[in-house]
Short mmCIF file of N, CA and C in Angstrom, two decimals:
data_model
loop_
_atom_site.label_atom_id
_atom_site.label_comp_id
_atom_site.label_asym_id
_atom_site.label_seq_id
_atom_site.Cartn_x
_atom_site.Cartn_y
_atom_site.Cartn_z
N MET B 1180 3.67 14.99 12.67
CA MET B 1180 2.84 14.17 11.82
C MET B 1180 3.14 14.45 10.35
N LYS B 1181 3.46 15.70 10.03
CA LYS B 1181 3.78 16.02 8.64
C LYS B 1181 5.08 15.35 8.21
N PHE B 1182 6.02 15.17 9.15
CA PHE B 1182 7.26 14.49 8.82
C PHE B 1182 6.98 13.04 8.40
N LEU B 1183 6.12 12.35 9.15
CA LEU B 1183 5.76 10.98 8.78
C LEU B 1183 4.93 10.94 7.51
N ALA B 1184 4.15 11.98 7.26
CA ALA B 1184 3.35 12.02 6.04
C ALA B 1184 4.25 12.17 4.81
N LYS B 1185 5.33 12.96 4.94
CA LYS B 1185 6.24 13.13 3.82
C LYS B 1185 7.11 11.90 3.60
N ASN B 1186 7.47 11.21 4.68
CA ASN B 1186 8.37 10.06 4.62
C ASN B 1186 7.62 8.80 5.05
N SER B 1187 6.72 8.33 4.22
CA SER B 1187 5.87 7.21 4.61
C SER B 1187 6.61 5.88 4.69
N PHE B 1188 7.78 5.79 4.07
CA PHE B 1188 8.54 4.55 4.14
C PHE B 1188 8.99 4.25 5.57
N ILE B 1189 9.12 5.29 6.40
CA ILE B 1189 9.51 5.09 7.80
C ILE B 1189 8.43 4.32 8.54
N VAL B 1190 7.17 4.61 8.27
CA VAL B 1190 6.07 3.93 8.92
C VAL B 1190 6.08 2.44 8.57
N ILE B 1191 6.24 2.13 7.29
CA ILE B 1191 6.25 0.73 6.86
C ILE B 1191 7.45 0.00 7.48
N PHE B 1192 8.62 0.65 7.49
CA PHE B 1192 9.81 0.05 8.07
C PHE B 1192 9.61 -0.26 9.56
N LEU B 1193 9.05 0.69 10.32
CA LEU B 1193 8.83 0.47 11.74
C LEU B 1193 7.83 -0.64 12.00
N ILE B 1194 6.76 -0.70 11.22
CA ILE B 1194 5.77 -1.75 11.40
C ILE B 1194 6.38 -3.12 11.12
N VAL B 1195 7.16 -3.22 10.06
CA VAL B 1195 7.79 -4.50 9.73
C VAL B 1195 8.84 -4.87 10.78
N PHE B 1196 9.64 -3.91 11.23
CA PHE B 1196 10.69 -4.19 12.20
C PHE B 1196 10.12 -4.59 13.56
N ILE B 1197 9.20 -3.79 14.09
CA ILE B 1197 8.62 -4.07 15.40
C ILE B 1197 7.73 -5.32 15.34
N GLY B 1198 6.95 -5.45 14.28
CA GLY B 1198 6.10 -6.62 14.13
C GLY B 1198 6.90 -7.90 13.98
N SER B 1199 8.04 -7.81 13.31
CA SER B 1199 8.91 -8.98 13.15
C SER B 1199 9.47 -9.42 14.50
N ALA B 1200 9.85 -8.46 15.32
CA ALA B 1200 10.34 -8.79 16.66
C ALA B 1200 9.24 -9.42 17.51
N ILE B 1201 8.02 -8.90 17.40
CA ILE B 1201 6.90 -9.46 18.16
C ILE B 1201 6.58 -10.87 17.70
N LEU B 1202 6.53 -11.08 16.38
CA LEU B 1202 6.25 -12.43 15.88
C LEU B 1202 7.35 -13.41 16.25
N ASP B 1203 8.59 -12.94 16.31
CA ASP B 1203 9.71 -13.82 16.65
C ASP B 1203 9.69 -14.17 18.13
N LYS B 1204 9.51 -13.20 19.00
CA LYS B 1204 9.62 -13.43 20.45
C LYS B 1204 8.35 -14.02 21.06
N LEU B 1205 7.18 -13.51 20.67
CA LEU B 1205 5.94 -13.98 21.30
C LEU B 1205 5.36 -15.22 20.65
N PHE B 1206 5.37 -15.26 19.33
CA PHE B 1206 4.71 -16.36 18.62
C PHE B 1206 5.69 -17.38 18.04
N ASN B 1207 6.98 -17.16 18.21
CA ASN B 1207 8.04 -18.07 17.76
C ASN B 1207 7.94 -18.42 16.28
N VAL B 1208 7.67 -17.43 15.44
CA VAL B 1208 7.66 -17.62 13.99
C VAL B 1208 9.10 -17.43 13.52
N ASP B 1209 9.75 -18.52 13.10
CA ASP B 1209 11.16 -18.46 12.74
C ASP B 1209 11.40 -18.13 11.28
N ASN B 1210 10.47 -18.45 10.42
CA ASN B 1210 10.65 -18.24 8.99
C ASN B 1210 10.46 -16.75 8.65
N PHE B 1211 11.49 -16.16 8.04
CA PHE B 1211 11.47 -14.73 7.73
C PHE B 1211 10.42 -14.41 6.66
N LEU B 1212 10.24 -15.28 5.69
CA LEU B 1212 9.27 -15.03 4.62
C LEU B 1212 7.83 -15.03 5.15
N ILE B 1213 7.54 -15.89 6.10
CA ILE B 1213 6.19 -15.91 6.68
C ILE B 1213 5.94 -14.62 7.45
N ARG B 1214 6.95 -14.15 8.17
CA ARG B 1214 6.80 -12.88 8.88
C ARG B 1214 6.54 -11.73 7.92
N LEU B 1215 7.27 -11.70 6.80
CA LEU B 1215 7.06 -10.64 5.82
C LEU B 1215 5.69 -10.73 5.16
N ILE B 1216 5.24 -11.95 4.87
CA ILE B 1216 3.91 -12.14 4.26
C ILE B 1216 2.82 -11.63 5.20
N ILE B 1217 3.02 -11.74 6.49
CA ILE B 1217 2.04 -11.26 7.46
C ILE B 1217 2.14 -9.75 7.64
N LEU B 1218 3.35 -9.21 7.70
CA LEU B 1218 3.55 -7.82 8.11
C LEU B 1218 3.46 -6.80 6.99
N ILE B 1219 3.82 -7.14 5.79
CA ILE B 1219 3.79 -6.16 4.70
C ILE B 1219 2.36 -5.69 4.39
N PRO B 1220 1.35 -6.58 4.31
CA PRO B 1220 -0.01 -6.05 4.11
C PRO B 1220 -0.49 -5.17 5.26
N ILE B 1221 -0.10 -5.50 6.48
CA ILE B 1221 -0.47 -4.65 7.62
C ILE B 1221 0.19 -3.28 7.49
N GLY B 1222 1.46 -3.27 7.10
CA GLY B 1222 2.17 -2.00 6.90
C GLY B 1222 1.56 -1.17 5.78
N MET B 1223 1.15 -1.83 4.71
CA MET B 1223 0.51 -1.11 3.60
C MET B 1223 -0.85 -0.55 4.00
N LEU B 1224 -1.58 -1.28 4.83
CA LEU B 1224 -2.88 -0.80 5.29
C LEU B 1224 -2.74 0.41 6.20
N LEU B 1225 -1.74 0.41 7.05
CA LEU B 1225 -1.57 1.49 8.02
C LEU B 1225 -0.74 2.66 7.51
N SER B 1226 -0.12 2.53 6.35
CA SER B 1226 0.70 3.62 5.82
C SER B 1226 -0.18 4.72 5.22
N PRO B 1227 0.34 5.94 5.12
CA PRO B 1227 -0.46 7.04 4.58
C PRO B 1227 -0.69 6.91 3.08
N ARG B 1228 -1.83 7.42 2.63
CA ARG B 1228 -2.17 7.45 1.21
C ARG B 1228 -1.99 8.88 0.71
N LYS B 1229 -1.28 9.04 -0.38
CA LYS B 1229 -1.04 10.36 -0.95
C LYS B 1229 -1.88 10.53 -2.21
N LYS B 1230 -2.50 11.70 -2.33
CA LYS B 1230 -3.34 11.98 -3.48
C LYS B 1230 -3.15 13.44 -3.89
N LYS B 1231 -3.01 13.69 -5.18
CA LYS B 1231 -2.88 15.06 -5.69
C LYS B 1231 -4.28 15.64 -5.83
N ILE B 1232 -4.46 16.86 -5.30
CA ILE B 1232 -5.74 17.55 -5.43
C ILE B 1232 -5.49 18.92 -6.03
N GLN B 1233 -6.49 19.42 -6.74
CA GLN B 1233 -6.41 20.74 -7.37
C GLN B 1233 -7.16 21.75 -6.49
N THR B 1234 -6.47 22.81 -6.06
CA THR B 1234 -7.09 23.87 -5.28
C THR B 1234 -6.97 25.19 -6.04
N LYS B 1235 -7.48 26.26 -5.45
CA LYS B 1235 -7.37 27.57 -6.08
C LYS B 1235 -5.93 28.03 -6.16
N GLU B 1236 -5.14 27.64 -5.17
CA GLU B 1236 -3.73 28.04 -5.15
C GLU B 1236 -2.86 27.18 -6.06
N GLY B 1237 -3.37 26.08 -6.54
CA GLY B 1237 -2.60 25.18 -7.40
C GLY B 1237 -2.73 23.74 -6.93
N GLU B 1238 -1.86 22.91 -7.43
CA GLU B 1238 -1.91 21.49 -7.09
C GLU B 1238 -1.20 21.24 -5.76
N LYS B 1239 -1.86 20.50 -4.87
CA LYS B 1239 -1.30 20.16 -3.56
C LYS B 1239 -1.44 18.67 -3.33
N THR B 1240 -0.70 18.17 -2.36
CA THR B 1240 -0.75 16.76 -2.01
C THR B 1240 -1.56 16.59 -0.74
N GLN B 1241 -2.53 15.70 -0.79
CA GLN B 1241 -3.36 15.40 0.37
C GLN B 1241 -2.96 14.03 0.89
N VAL B 1242 -2.65 13.97 2.19
CA VAL B 1242 -2.24 12.72 2.82
C VAL B 1242 -3.32 12.29 3.79
N THR B 1243 -3.81 11.06 3.63
CA THR B 1243 -4.81 10.51 4.54
C THR B 1243 -4.24 9.27 5.20
N TRP B 1244 -4.63 9.07 6.45
CA TRP B 1244 -4.19 7.92 7.23
C TRP B 1244 -5.41 7.07 7.56
N PHE B 1245 -5.18 5.83 7.86
CA PHE B 1245 -6.25 4.91 8.24
C PHE B 1245 -6.88 5.33 9.57
N PHE B 1246 -6.09 5.87 10.47
CA PHE B 1246 -6.55 6.18 11.82
C PHE B 1246 -6.79 7.67 12.08
N LEU B 1247 -6.65 8.53 11.07
CA LEU B 1247 -6.91 9.96 11.21
C LEU B 1247 -8.20 10.33 10.49
N LYS B 1248 -8.98 11.22 11.10
CA LYS B 1248 -10.22 11.65 10.47
C LYS B 1248 -9.99 12.77 9.46
N GLU B 1249 -9.08 13.70 9.76
CA GLU B 1249 -8.84 14.83 8.87
C GLU B 1249 -7.57 14.60 8.06
N PRO B 1250 -7.59 14.90 6.78
CA PRO B 1250 -6.38 14.74 5.96
C PRO B 1250 -5.36 15.84 6.23
N ILE B 1251 -4.12 15.56 5.89
CA ILE B 1251 -3.03 16.53 6.01
C ILE B 1251 -2.74 17.06 4.62
N ILE B 1252 -2.68 18.38 4.47
CA ILE B 1252 -2.39 19.01 3.18
C ILE B 1252 -0.94 19.43 3.16
N LEU B 1253 -0.20 18.95 2.17
CA LEU B 1253 1.20 19.33 1.98
C LEU B 1253 1.31 20.26 0.78
N ASP B 1254 2.27 21.18 0.83
CA ASP B 1254 2.47 22.11 -0.29
C ASP B 1254 3.12 21.44 -1.45
#
């Protein structure tokens, strides 16, 4: 999970790639721009949010996800 938290672009890429295939095969959406208009906001909603927080040890990065209750702390 920390790997995906550090590399959040992978999550957005997978959502757009898999969602594009689903929209193409199941719903027959042929226009690429319409697929992107639908999938990019979904990818942004589900991607991790990074926030700098100040702790006793110094500044750390806190990563929160839409579907996780506890945040991930990165050094």
